[in-house]
Coordinates of C-alpha atoms in Angstrom, one line a residue:
M1 CA 0.2 -6.0 -11.9
V2 CA -0.7 -3.7 -9.0
E3 CA -3.2 -5.1 -6.5
S4 CA -5.5 -3.1 -4.2
A5 CA -5.2 -3.7 -0.5
V6 CA -8.2 -6.0 -0.5
S7 CA -9.6 -7.6 -3.6
E8 CA -12.0 -10.5 -3.2
F9 CA -15.1 -11.9 -4.7
M10 CA -18.3 -12.3 -2.7
D11 CA -22.0 -13.1 -3.3
D12 CA -24.7 -10.5 -2.8
P13 CA -28.2 -11.4 -1.4
N14 CA -29.4 -11.7 -5.0
S15 CA -26.9 -14.5 -5.8
K16 CA -25.0 -12.3 -8.3
S17 CA -21.3 -12.3 -7.9
M18 CA -19.6 -9.1 -6.9
H19 CA -16.0 -8.1 -6.4
R20 CA -14.9 -5.9 -3.5
I21 CA -11.8 -3.6 -3.5
T22 CA -10.3 -1.4 -0.8
P23 CA -8.5 1.7 -2.2
I24 CA -4.8 2.1 -1.8
P25 CA -3.0 5.4 -1.4
L26 CA -2.0 7.1 -4.7
D27 CA 1.8 7.4 -5.3
S28 CA 3.7 7.9 -8.6
E29 CA 5.5 4.5 -8.4
T30 CA 2.4 2.4 -8.0
F31 CA 0.5 4.5 -10.6
A32 CA 3.3 4.4 -13.2
A33 CA 1.7 1.6 -15.3
F34 CA -1.4 3.8 -15.8
G35 CA 0.1 7.3 -16.2
D36 CA 1.4 10.1 -14.1
V37 CA 0.7 11.5 -10.7
L38 CA 0.8 15.3 -10.4
E39 CA 1.8 16.9 -7.1
A40 CA 3.9 19.8 -5.9
T41 CA 6.8 17.6 -4.8
G42 CA 9.8 16.0 -6.4
K43 CA 13.1 16.9 -7.9
H44 CA 12.0 19.0 -10.8
R45 CA 11.7 22.3 -8.9
I46 CA 12.7 25.5 -10.6
A47 CA 12.8 28.9 -8.9
I48 CA 11.3 31.5 -11.3
N49 CA 9.9 35.1 -11.2
E50 CA 12.9 36.6 -9.2
G51 CA 12.7 33.7 -6.7
T52 CA 9.0 34.4 -5.7
T53 CA 7.6 31.3 -7.4
V54 CA 8.6 27.6 -7.5
R55 CA 7.8 25.8 -10.7
F56 CA 7.2 22.1 -10.4
H57 CA 8.4 21.2 -13.9
D58 CA 7.2 18.7 -16.4
L59 CA 4.8 16.7 -14.2
A60 CA 2.9 14.8 -16.9
K61 CA 3.3 13.5 -20.5
I62 CA 0.4 15.1 -22.4
D63 CA -0.2 12.9 -25.4
V64 CA -3.1 14.2 -27.5
E65 CA -1.7 14.8 -31.1
K66 CA -2.5 11.4 -32.6
D67 CA -4.4 11.7 -35.9
G68 CA -4.4 15.5 -35.7
G69 CA -5.7 15.9 -32.2
K70 CA -5.1 19.1 -30.1
P71 CA -5.1 19.8 -26.4
I72 CA -8.1 21.4 -24.8
V73 CA -8.5 22.6 -21.2
N74 CA -11.8 22.0 -19.5
I75 CA -13.4 22.1 -16.0
F76 CA -15.3 19.0 -15.1
R77 CA -17.8 19.2 -12.2
G78 CA -18.3 15.8 -10.6
T79 CA -21.0 14.6 -8.1
P80 CA -20.9 11.4 -6.1
Y81 CA -22.3 8.1 -7.1
P82 CA -24.8 6.5 -4.6
F83 CA -23.5 4.3 -1.8
P84 CA -22.5 1.6 -1.6
L85 CA -20.1 2.9 -4.2
T86 CA -20.3 0.3 -7.1
I87 CA -18.4 0.3 -10.4
R88 CA -20.2 -1.2 -13.3
M89 CA -18.2 0.1 -16.2
M90 CA -14.9 1.4 -17.3
E91 CA -13.8 3.7 -20.2
K92 CA -10.7 4.5 -22.2
H93 CA -9.5 7.1 -24.6
P94 CA -7.3 5.5 -27.3
F95 CA -6.2 8.7 -29.0
G96 CA -5.0 10.8 -26.1
S97 CA -4.1 11.1 -22.5
Q98 CA -6.5 12.7 -20.0
L99 CA -5.3 14.8 -17.1
F100 CA -7.4 15.6 -14.0
M101 CA -6.3 18.0 -11.3
P102 CA -8.7 18.7 -8.4
L103 CA -9.6 22.4 -7.8
E104 CA -11.4 21.7 -4.5
P105 CA -9.9 20.6 -1.2
F106 CA -11.6 17.1 -1.2
E107 CA -10.3 13.6 -1.4
Y108 CA -11.4 11.5 -4.4
L109 CA -10.9 8.0 -5.9
V110 CA -9.4 6.8 -9.1
A111 CA -10.3 3.4 -10.6
V112 CA -7.9 2.3 -13.3
A113 CA -6.6 -0.7 -15.3
E114 CA -3.8 -1.1 -17.8
A115 CA -4.3 -0.4 -21.5
K116 CA -5.4 -3.5 -23.3
Q117 CA -8.2 -4.7 -25.5
K118 CA -10.7 -5.5 -22.7
V119 CA -10.7 -4.8 -19.0
E120 CA -11.3 -7.6 -16.5
V121 CA -12.5 -7.1 -13.0
E122 CA -9.3 -8.5 -11.6
D123 CA -7.3 -5.8 -13.5
V124 CA -8.9 -2.9 -11.7
V125 CA -7.0 -1.0 -9.0
I126 CA -8.6 1.8 -6.9
F127 CA -6.5 4.6 -5.6
A128 CA -7.4 7.0 -2.8
C129 CA -6.2 10.5 -3.8
S130 CA -5.5 13.6 -1.8
P131 CA -6.8 17.0 -2.9
K132 CA -3.2 17.9 -3.7
Q133 CA -2.7 15.1 -6.2
G134 CA -3.8 14.9 -9.9
V135 CA -3.6 12.1 -12.4
N136 CA -2.8 11.9 -16.0
F137 CA -4.1 8.7 -17.7
R138 CA -2.0 7.3 -20.6
P139 CA -3.8 6.9 -23.9
G140 CA -5.8 3.6 -23.8
A141 CA -5.6 3.2 -20.0
W142 CA -8.9 2.0 -18.6
H143 CA -10.5 4.2 -15.9
H144 CA -13.8 5.0 -14.4
P145 CA -15.4 8.4 -14.7
L146 CA -14.9 10.8 -11.8
L147 CA -15.3 9.2 -8.4
V148 CA -15.8 12.2 -6.1
L149 CA -16.7 11.7 -2.4
S150 CA -17.9 15.3 -1.6
D151 CA -21.2 16.8 -2.7
Q152 CA -19.6 18.4 -5.7
Q153 CA -16.0 18.7 -6.9
D154 CA -14.4 20.6 -9.8
F155 CA -11.3 19.3 -11.8
L156 CA -9.1 21.0 -14.3
V157 CA -8.9 18.6 -17.2
I158 CA -6.5 18.6 -20.1
D159 CA -8.0 16.4 -22.8
R160 CA -7.9 15.7 -26.6
D161 CA -10.1 17.4 -29.2
G162 CA -10.1 16.0 -32.7
E163 CA -11.4 13.5 -35.2
G164 CA -12.0 9.9 -34.4
I165 CA -13.8 8.0 -31.7
N166 CA -11.8 8.7 -28.6
L167 CA -14.1 7.1 -26.0
I168 CA -14.6 3.4 -25.6
E169 CA -16.8 2.2 -22.7
Q170 CA -17.1 -1.3 -21.4
E171 CA -19.6 -2.8 -18.9
L172 CA -17.9 -5.0 -16.3
V173 CA -19.0 -8.7 -16.2
V174 CA -19.1 -8.4 -12.4
P175 CA -19.7 -5.2 -10.5
I176 CA -17.0 -3.9 -8.1
V177 CA -18.0 -2.6 -4.7
I178 CA -15.5 -0.1 -3.2
D179 CA -14.9 -0.6 0.5
L180 CA -14.3 2.8 2.1

């Protein structure tokens, strides 16, 4: 299990328990349990187009074909949640992976937990992502919807289209406050 830099329970003024997490930097090794990190680094570089272009090859495992699914390409436009940044729910897509690559030069956050039947607050890890990093969630990995920090941020998204219910949402028993 990956742990965020700070993960602790606290009580708010209304006597309702809350969980606090400080984001950790995103890297492929730490994120491996949840999916892939996309960035223009690594060993899979291929010179193409008469040497004028470098292809960063095979960065993510796109997995959307279960039960006849097909890949679709979208642009999602995210806006920030109010501060203090509080997570109250998570979601997962059991039939396909979901890839997010930022199109704007802004940092953002990713809240994620391993694929299992239900997500517990203690399972959630929050990553701080640079604008040059994308993520690809494995099928069934729990994650929070876009957590942008700027006024507005666009992401290229490769997702699954097809039959079946490919979105499961779960409210958290205890909210998580993200310490920035």
